[in-house]
């Protein structure tokens, strides 16, 4: 699977993909991440990538030309399954988005900045607009890293334990139950007896109940989905 990320701050994206699972996925040839600097496509003599907005108002707008040139170039090289624009006014990212995108071949991600991109980019190129939560970041780069990470780990062969992606929080609209490892007692704090009982039927039942209780108290919105109320 291939990602092309379009940004004015490529440095911000160097870190997240060069460690741990995303690094291994690239080394194994399961994942390709190409980062493109929008500024390289500016024909302006100062290499500007933004401009004042028509109609006035505070804040700069990302210009159409360098972005359109870069998108056209990439589109002429391969077909994209999705062209995602990272923006705080996009649809909230959910596990279902990542699940479906993990089955795709080529995904392009445009990182927004300032007041956003010229609306004509959104109208003519973007196929999906995504936000990662109800708060504002300085730009879409960290959000793009979140999207790539959440998709990348679902690609077959990327995770060591392939079944573990299926037991993640959110995969069945429930949060995960608590987990413990050795020692069985620390500072007098004990691991629940049931987990040491060896009775796997009981353990499974306990985990399911914990997951339900946690979801109900921490994420009533998810709990409603789980019970089918929504
Ligand atoms: Cl995708 N971009 C920015 N700038 N802020 C955000 C976001 C994206 N998602 C949540 N906040």
PDB file of C-alpha atoms and ligand atoms in Angstrom:
ATOM      1  CA  UNK A   1       0.000   0.000   0.000  1.00  0.00           C
ATOM      2  CA  UNK A   2       1.219   3.473  -0.907  1.00  0.00           C
ATOM      3  CA  UNK A   3       0.640   6.858   0.754  1.00  0.00           C
ATOM      4  CA  UNK A   4       1.532  10.198  -0.822  1.00  0.00           C
ATOM      5  CA  UNK A   5       1.445  13.016   1.710  1.00  0.00           C
ATOM      6  CA  UNK A   6       1.376  16.635   0.491  1.00  0.00           C
ATOM      7  CA  UNK A   7       2.679  19.140   3.022  1.00  0.00           C
ATOM      8  CA  UNK A   8       4.421  22.487   3.503  1.00  0.00           C
ATOM      9  CA  UNK A   9       6.216  21.025   6.573  1.00  0.00           C
ATOM     10  CA  UNK A  10       7.835  17.729   5.520  1.00  0.00           C
ATOM     11  CA  UNK A  11      10.141  17.826   8.572  1.00  0.00           C
ATOM     12  CA  UNK A  12       7.128  17.328  10.812  1.00  0.00           C
ATOM     13  CA  UNK A  13       6.445  13.964   9.158  1.00  0.00           C
ATOM     14  CA  UNK A  14       9.966  12.553   9.222  1.00  0.00           C
ATOM     15  CA  UNK A  15       9.770  11.238  12.769  1.00  0.00           C
ATOM     16  CA  UNK A  16       6.530   9.280  13.089  1.00  0.00           C
ATOM     17  CA  UNK A  17       7.109   6.827  10.238  1.00  0.00           C
ATOM     18  CA  UNK A  18      10.744   6.029  10.918  1.00  0.00           C
ATOM     19  CA  UNK A  19      10.342   4.059  14.130  1.00  0.00           C
ATOM     20  CA  UNK A  20       8.746   0.825  15.259  1.00  0.00           C
ATOM     21  CA  UNK A  21       5.870  -0.706  13.317  1.00  0.00           C
ATOM     22  CA  UNK A  22       5.610   1.822  10.472  1.00  0.00           C
ATOM     23  CA  UNK A  23       9.359   1.576   9.894  1.00  0.00           C
ATOM     24  CA  UNK A  24       9.249  -2.230   9.819  1.00  0.00           C
ATOM     25  CA  UNK A  25       6.261  -2.196   7.458  1.00  0.00           C
ATOM     26  CA  UNK A  26       8.242  -0.045   5.008  1.00  0.00           C
ATOM     27  CA  UNK A  27      11.351  -2.206   5.317  1.00  0.00           C
ATOM     28  CA  UNK A  28       9.266  -5.293   4.571  1.00  0.00           C
ATOM     29  CA  UNK A  29       7.806  -3.637   1.482  1.00  0.00           C
ATOM     30  CA  UNK A  30       4.263  -3.706   2.857  1.00  0.00           C
ATOM     31  CA  UNK A  31       3.983   0.069   3.061  1.00  0.00           C
ATOM     32  CA  UNK A  32       5.370   2.985   1.029  1.00  0.00           C
ATOM     33  CA  UNK A  33       5.157   6.516   2.391  1.00  0.00           C
ATOM     34  CA  UNK A  34       6.135   9.351   0.042  1.00  0.00           C
ATOM     35  CA  UNK A  35       6.276  12.863   1.445  1.00  0.00           C
ATOM     36  CA  UNK A  36       6.027  15.757  -1.014  1.00  0.00           C
ATOM     37  CA  UNK A  37       6.928  19.356  -0.233  1.00  0.00           C
ATOM     38  CA  UNK A  38       4.262  21.609  -1.771  1.00  0.00           C
ATOM     39  CA  UNK A  39       6.782  24.466  -1.798  1.00  0.00           C
ATOM     40  CA  UNK A  40       8.827  22.585  -4.443  1.00  0.00           C
ATOM     41  CA  UNK A  41       5.894  23.137  -6.839  1.00  0.00           C
ATOM     42  CA  UNK A  42       5.557  26.878  -6.275  1.00  0.00           C
ATOM     43  CA  UNK A  43       6.441  28.931  -9.363  1.00  0.00           C
ATOM     44  CA  UNK A  44       6.410  32.127  -7.349  1.00  0.00           C
ATOM     45  CA  UNK A  45       9.825  33.828  -7.151  1.00  0.00           C
ATOM     46  CA  UNK A  46       9.673  33.712  -3.349  1.00  0.00           C
ATOM     47  CA  UNK A  47       8.391  30.109  -3.365  1.00  0.00           C
ATOM     48  CA  UNK A  48       5.202  31.284  -1.654  1.00  0.00           C
ATOM     49  CA  UNK A  49       2.493  28.708  -1.076  1.00  0.00           C
ATOM     50  CA  UNK A  50      -0.157  30.977   0.435  1.00  0.00           C
ATOM     51  CA  UNK A  51      -1.883  34.288  -0.228  1.00  0.00           C
ATOM     52  CA  UNK A  52      -4.405  36.763   1.208  1.00  0.00           C
ATOM     53  CA  UNK A  53      -8.031  35.712   0.987  1.00  0.00           C
ATOM     54  CA  UNK A  54     -10.476  37.287  -1.427  1.00  0.00           C
ATOM     55  CA  UNK A  55     -13.082  39.343   0.368  1.00  0.00           C
ATOM     56  CA  UNK A  56     -10.656  40.226   3.140  1.00  0.00           C
ATOM     57  CA  UNK A  57     -10.284  38.803   6.615  1.00  0.00           C
ATOM     58  CA  UNK A  58      -7.491  37.549   8.815  1.00  0.00           C
ATOM     59  CA  UNK A  59      -5.407  34.545   7.861  1.00  0.00           C
ATOM     60  CA  UNK A  60      -3.717  33.277   4.719  1.00  0.00           C
ATOM     61  CA  UNK A  61      -5.107  30.711   2.299  1.00  0.00           C
ATOM     62  CA  UNK A  62      -3.056  27.920   0.701  1.00  0.00           C
ATOM     63  CA  UNK A  63      -2.811  28.721  -3.013  1.00  0.00           C
ATOM     64  CA  UNK A  64      -4.353  26.528  -5.669  1.00  0.00           C
ATOM     65  CA  UNK A  65      -1.460  26.387  -8.177  1.00  0.00           C
ATOM     66  CA  UNK A  66       1.348  24.470  -6.432  1.00  0.00           C
ATOM     67  CA  UNK A  67      -1.110  22.002  -4.907  1.00  0.00           C
ATOM     68  CA  UNK A  68      -2.939  21.427  -8.213  1.00  0.00           C
ATOM     69  CA  UNK A  69       0.381  20.937 -10.049  1.00  0.00           C
ATOM     70  CA  UNK A  70       1.507  18.341  -7.512  1.00  0.00           C
ATOM     71  CA  UNK A  71      -1.836  16.508  -7.438  1.00  0.00           C
ATOM     72  CA  UNK A  72      -1.986  16.407 -11.265  1.00  0.00           C
ATOM     73  CA  UNK A  73       1.570  15.048 -11.436  1.00  0.00           C
ATOM     74  CA  UNK A  74       0.799  12.274  -8.928  1.00  0.00           C
ATOM     75  CA  UNK A  75      -2.522  11.420 -10.586  1.00  0.00           C
ATOM     76  CA  UNK A  76      -0.767  11.038 -13.942  1.00  0.00           C
ATOM     77  CA  UNK A  77       1.512   8.419 -12.370  1.00  0.00           C
ATOM     78  CA  UNK A  78      -1.098   6.166 -10.738  1.00  0.00           C
ATOM     79  CA  UNK A  79      -4.752   5.907  -9.771  1.00  0.00           C
ATOM     80  CA  UNK A  80      -5.687   7.043  -6.294  1.00  0.00           C
ATOM     81  CA  UNK A  81      -8.409   5.275  -4.334  1.00  0.00           C
ATOM     82  CA  UNK A  82      -8.868   8.319  -2.110  1.00  0.00           C
ATOM     83  CA  UNK A  83      -7.573  11.888  -1.914  1.00  0.00           C
ATOM     84  CA  UNK A  84      -7.990  12.928   1.701  1.00  0.00           C
ATOM     85  CA  UNK A  85      -7.831  16.506   2.958  1.00  0.00           C
ATOM     86  CA  UNK A  86      -6.907  16.853   6.630  1.00  0.00           C
ATOM     87  CA  UNK A  87      -8.991  19.677   8.102  1.00  0.00           C
ATOM     88  CA  UNK A  88     -10.664  20.455  11.435  1.00  0.00           C
ATOM     89  CA  UNK A  89     -13.998  20.866   9.601  1.00  0.00           C
ATOM     90  CA  UNK A  90     -13.832  17.348   8.129  1.00  0.00           C
ATOM     91  CA  UNK A  91     -15.681  14.167   9.097  1.00  0.00           C
ATOM     92  CA  UNK A  92     -14.412  12.709  12.381  1.00  0.00           C
ATOM     93  CA  UNK A  93     -11.998   9.803  11.827  1.00  0.00           C
ATOM     94  CA  UNK A  94     -13.387   6.494  13.059  1.00  0.00           C
ATOM     95  CA  UNK A  95     -12.087   2.921  13.032  1.00  0.00           C
ATOM     96  CA  UNK A  96     -14.427   2.083  10.148  1.00  0.00           C
ATOM     97  CA  UNK A  97     -12.584   4.598   7.895  1.00  0.00           C
ATOM     98  CA  UNK A  98      -9.213   3.017   8.682  1.00  0.00           C
ATOM     99  CA  UNK A  99     -10.587  -0.500   8.210  1.00  0.00           C
ATOM    100  CA  UNK A 100     -11.884   0.297   4.750  1.00  0.00           C
ATOM    101  CA  UNK A 101      -8.793   2.265   3.661  1.00  0.00           C
ATOM    102  CA  UNK A 102      -6.460  -0.551   4.780  1.00  0.00           C
ATOM    103  CA  UNK A 103      -7.786  -2.552   1.790  1.00  0.00           C
ATOM    104  CA  UNK A 104      -6.804   0.155  -0.731  1.00  0.00           C
ATOM    105  CA  UNK A 105      -3.766   0.512  -2.990  1.00  0.00           C
ATOM    106  CA  UNK A 106      -2.984   4.249  -3.238  1.00  0.00           C
ATOM    107  CA  UNK A 107      -4.048   7.031  -0.900  1.00  0.00           C
ATOM    108  CA  UNK A 108      -3.116  10.698  -1.198  1.00  0.00           C
ATOM    109  CA  UNK A 109      -3.301  12.953   1.864  1.00  0.00           C
ATOM    110  CA  UNK A 110      -3.216  16.756   1.713  1.00  0.00           C
ATOM    111  CA  UNK A 111      -2.307  18.535   4.955  1.00  0.00           C
ATOM    112  CA  UNK A 112      -4.114  21.828   5.521  1.00  0.00           C
ATOM    113  CA  UNK A 113      -2.621  24.960   7.106  1.00  0.00           C
ATOM    114  CA  UNK A 114      -3.492  28.575   7.914  1.00  0.00           C
ATOM    115  CA  UNK A 115      -7.135  29.276   7.065  1.00  0.00           C
ATOM    116  CA  UNK A 116      -7.157  26.215   4.803  1.00  0.00           C
ATOM    117  CA  UNK A 117      -6.777  25.561   1.075  1.00  0.00           C
ATOM    118  CA  UNK A 118      -8.461  27.398  -1.769  1.00  0.00           C
ATOM    119  CA  UNK A 119     -11.948  25.870  -1.890  1.00  0.00           C
ATOM    120  CA  UNK A 120     -11.487  24.865  -5.555  1.00  0.00           C
ATOM    121  CA  UNK A 121      -8.946  22.212  -4.483  1.00  0.00           C
ATOM    122  CA  UNK A 122     -11.584  20.704  -2.224  1.00  0.00           C
ATOM    123  CA  UNK A 123     -14.260  20.852  -4.920  1.00  0.00           C
ATOM    124  CA  UNK A 124     -12.223  19.361  -7.743  1.00  0.00           C
ATOM    125  CA  UNK A 125      -9.706  16.953  -6.247  1.00  0.00           C
ATOM    126  CA  UNK A 126     -10.589  15.942  -2.701  1.00  0.00           C
ATOM    127  CA  UNK A 127     -12.662  12.779  -2.234  1.00  0.00           C
ATOM    128  CA  UNK A 128     -12.789  12.810   1.581  1.00  0.00           C
ATOM    129  CA  UNK A 129     -12.287  15.463   4.290  1.00  0.00           C
ATOM    130  CA  UNK A 130     -11.113  14.175   7.655  1.00  0.00           C
ATOM    131  CA  UNK A 131     -10.607  15.630  11.146  1.00  0.00           C
ATOM    132  CA  UNK A 132      -9.107  13.649  14.024  1.00  0.00           C
ATOM    133  CA  UNK A 133     -11.065  15.352  16.804  1.00  0.00           C
ATOM    134  CA  UNK A 134     -12.834  18.443  18.087  1.00  0.00           C
ATOM    135  CA  UNK A 135      -9.793  20.604  18.752  1.00  0.00           C
ATOM    136  CA  UNK A 136      -7.534  22.679  16.524  1.00  0.00           C
ATOM    137  CA  UNK A 137      -3.966  21.743  15.542  1.00  0.00           C
ATOM    138  CA  UNK A 138      -1.457  24.087  13.876  1.00  0.00           C
ATOM    139  CA  UNK A 139      -1.671  21.986  10.720  1.00  0.00           C
ATOM    140  CA  UNK A 140      -2.867  18.702   9.261  1.00  0.00           C
ATOM    141  CA  UNK A 141       0.518  16.932   9.471  1.00  0.00           C
ATOM    142  CA  UNK A 142       0.117  15.333  12.892  1.00  0.00           C
ATOM    143  CA  UNK A 143      -3.420  14.356  11.941  1.00  0.00           C
ATOM    144  CA  UNK A 144      -2.144  12.785   8.696  1.00  0.00           C
ATOM    145  CA  UNK A 145       0.381  10.785  10.737  1.00  0.00           C
ATOM    146  CA  UNK A 146      -2.509   9.526  12.882  1.00  0.00           C
ATOM    147  CA  UNK A 147      -4.451   8.449   9.793  1.00  0.00           C
ATOM    148  CA  UNK A 148      -1.462   6.641   8.231  1.00  0.00           C
ATOM    149  CA  UNK A 149      -0.603   4.918  11.514  1.00  0.00           C
ATOM    150  CA  UNK A 150      -4.150   3.705  12.102  1.00  0.00           C
ATOM    151  CA  UNK A 151      -4.401   2.332   8.542  1.00  0.00           C
ATOM    152  CA  UNK A 152      -0.830   1.015   8.337  1.00  0.00           C
ATOM    153  CA  UNK A 153      -1.122  -1.238  11.365  1.00  0.00           C
ATOM    154  CA  UNK A 154      -4.115  -2.997   9.764  1.00  0.00           C
ATOM    155  CA  UNK A 155      -2.207  -4.050   6.628  1.00  0.00           C
ATOM    156  CA  UNK A 156      -1.736  -7.830   6.786  1.00  0.00           C
ATOM    157  CA  UNK A 157       1.766  -8.703   7.976  1.00  0.00           C
ATOM    158  CA  UNK A 158       2.436  -5.343   9.644  1.00  0.00           C
ATOM    159  CA  UNK A 159       1.497  -6.458  13.143  1.00  0.00           C
ATOM    160  CA  UNK A 160       3.221  -9.458  14.680  1.00  0.00           C
ATOM    161  CA  UNK A 161       0.050 -10.854  16.198  1.00  0.00           C
ATOM    162  CA  UNK A 162      -2.435 -10.647  13.374  1.00  0.00           C
ATOM    163  CA  UNK A 163      -5.413 -11.408  15.555  1.00  0.00           C
ATOM    164  CA  UNK A 164      -4.711  -8.510  17.873  1.00  0.00           C
ATOM    165  CA  UNK A 165      -6.036  -5.851  15.475  1.00  0.00           C
ATOM    166  CA  UNK A 166      -9.411  -7.561  15.660  1.00  0.00           C
ATOM    167  CA  UNK A 167      -9.530  -7.301  19.444  1.00  0.00           C
ATOM    168  CA  UNK A 168      -8.700  -3.570  19.503  1.00  0.00           C
ATOM    169  CA  UNK A 169     -10.901  -1.082  21.218  1.00  0.00           C
ATOM    170  CA  UNK A 170     -13.557   0.167  18.734  1.00  0.00           C
ATOM    171  CA  UNK A 171     -13.424  -2.885  16.455  1.00  0.00           C
ATOM    172  CA  UNK A 172     -16.722  -4.076  17.914  1.00  0.00           C
ATOM    173  CA  UNK A 173     -17.854  -0.688  19.267  1.00  0.00           C
ATOM    174  CA  UNK A 174     -16.478  -1.579  22.709  1.00  0.00           C
ATOM    175  CA  UNK A 175     -13.445  -0.333  24.600  1.00  0.00           C
ATOM    176  CA  UNK A 176     -10.847  -2.938  25.577  1.00  0.00           C
ATOM    177  CA  UNK A 177     -10.944  -4.615  29.007  1.00  0.00           C
ATOM    178  CA  UNK A 178      -8.088  -4.003  31.497  1.00  0.00           C
ATOM    179  CA  UNK A 179      -4.923  -6.094  31.091  1.00  0.00           C
ATOM    180  CA  UNK A 180      -2.277  -7.289  33.574  1.00  0.00           C
ATOM    181  CA  UNK A 181       1.087  -9.007  33.498  1.00  0.00           C
ATOM    182  CA  UNK A 182       3.526 -10.324  36.123  1.00  0.00           C
ATOM    183  CA  UNK A 183       3.912 -10.018  39.053  1.00  0.00           C
ATOM    184  CA  UNK A 184       0.544 -11.201  40.440  1.00  0.00           C
ATOM    185  CA  UNK A 185       0.959  -8.804  43.363  1.00  0.00           C
ATOM    186  CA  UNK A 186       2.805  -5.462  43.557  1.00  0.00           C
ATOM    187  CA  UNK A 187       2.701  -3.188  46.655  1.00  0.00           C
ATOM    188  CA  UNK A 188      -0.271  -5.275  47.756  1.00  0.00           C
ATOM    189  CA  UNK A 189      -2.106  -4.467  44.462  1.00  0.00           C
ATOM    190  CA  UNK A 190      -3.500  -7.740  43.155  1.00  0.00           C
ATOM    191  CA  UNK A 191      -4.337  -9.007  39.689  1.00  0.00           C
ATOM    192  CA  UNK A 192      -8.028 -10.065  39.607  1.00  0.00           C
ATOM    193  CA  UNK A 193      -8.333 -13.714  40.733  1.00  0.00           C
ATOM    194  CA  UNK A 194     -10.313 -14.740  37.664  1.00  0.00           C
ATOM    195  CA  UNK A 195      -7.334 -14.057  35.359  1.00  0.00           C
ATOM    196  CA  UNK A 196      -5.190 -16.492  37.376  1.00  0.00           C
ATOM    197  CA  UNK A 197      -7.945 -19.133  37.583  1.00  0.00           C
ATOM    198  CA  UNK A 198      -7.117 -20.929  34.336  1.00  0.00           C
ATOM    199  CA  UNK A 199     -10.859 -21.079  33.551  1.00  0.00           C
ATOM    200  CA  UNK A 200     -10.903 -19.596  30.045  1.00  0.00           C
ATOM    201  CA  UNK A 201     -14.667 -19.543  29.787  1.00  0.00           C
ATOM    202  CA  UNK A 202     -14.883 -17.460  32.927  1.00  0.00           C
ATOM    203  CA  UNK A 203     -11.989 -15.235  31.810  1.00  0.00           C
ATOM    204  CA  UNK A 204     -13.690 -14.489  28.484  1.00  0.00           C
ATOM    205  CA  UNK A 205     -16.941 -13.691  30.304  1.00  0.00           C
ATOM    206  CA  UNK A 206     -15.101 -11.368  32.721  1.00  0.00           C
ATOM    207  CA  UNK A 207     -13.343  -9.534  29.867  1.00  0.00           C
ATOM    208  CA  UNK A 208     -16.582  -9.052  27.973  1.00  0.00           C
ATOM    209  CA  UNK A 209     -18.302  -7.653  31.074  1.00  0.00           C
ATOM    210  CA  UNK A 210     -15.376  -5.309  31.823  1.00  0.00           C
ATOM    211  CA  UNK A 211     -15.423  -4.067  28.226  1.00  0.00           C
ATOM    212  CA  UNK A 212     -19.154  -3.383  28.457  1.00  0.00           C
ATOM    213  CA  UNK A 213     -18.901  -1.631  31.853  1.00  0.00           C
ATOM    214  CA  UNK A 214     -15.995   0.545  30.697  1.00  0.00           C
ATOM    215  CA  UNK A 215     -17.714   1.526  27.494  1.00  0.00           C
ATOM    216  CA  UNK A 216     -20.953   2.352  29.309  1.00  0.00           C
ATOM    217  CA  UNK A 217     -19.242   4.635  31.832  1.00  0.00           C
ATOM    218  CA  UNK A 218     -16.523   6.217  29.624  1.00  0.00           C
ATOM    219  CA  UNK A 219     -18.090   6.326  26.167  1.00  0.00           C
ATOM    220  CA  UNK A 220     -21.889   6.358  26.404  1.00  0.00           C
ATOM    221  CA  UNK A 221     -21.982   7.273  22.698  1.00  0.00           C
ATOM    222  CA  UNK A 222     -20.240   4.003  21.746  1.00  0.00           C
ATOM    223  CA  UNK A 223     -22.319   2.050  24.239  1.00  0.00           C
ATOM    224  CA  UNK A 224     -25.505   3.166  22.496  1.00  0.00           C
ATOM    225  CA  UNK A 225     -24.148   1.861  19.189  1.00  0.00           C
ATOM    226  CA  UNK A 226     -23.186  -1.419  20.862  1.00  0.00           C
ATOM    227  CA  UNK A 227     -26.642  -1.996  22.314  1.00  0.00           C
ATOM    228  CA  UNK A 228     -28.212  -1.013  19.002  1.00  0.00           C
ATOM    229  CA  UNK A 229     -29.985   2.059  20.393  1.00  0.00           C
ATOM    230  CA  UNK A 230     -28.358   4.127  17.652  1.00  0.00           C
TER     231      UNK A 230
HETATM  232 CL1  LIG B   1      -7.072  17.250  10.303  1.00  0.00          CL
HETATM  233  N1  LIG B   1      -6.214  19.606  11.098  1.00  0.00           N
HETATM  234  C1  LIG B   1      -6.095  20.589  11.998  1.00  0.00           C
HETATM  235  N2  LIG B   1      -5.409  21.685  11.671  1.00  0.00           N
HETATM  236  N3  LIG B   1      -6.619  20.532  13.208  1.00  0.00           N
HETATM  237  C2  LIG B   1      -7.287  19.411  13.519  1.00  0.00           C
HETATM  238  C3  LIG B   1      -7.453  18.346  12.629  1.00  0.00           C
HETATM  239  C4  LIG B   1      -6.890  18.479  11.397  1.00  0.00           C
HETATM  240  N4  LIG B   1      -8.170  17.399  13.238  1.00  0.00           N
HETATM  241  C5  LIG B   1      -8.441  17.855  14.438  1.00  0.00           C
HETATM  242  N5  LIG B   1      -7.921  19.070  14.624  1.00  0.00           N
END
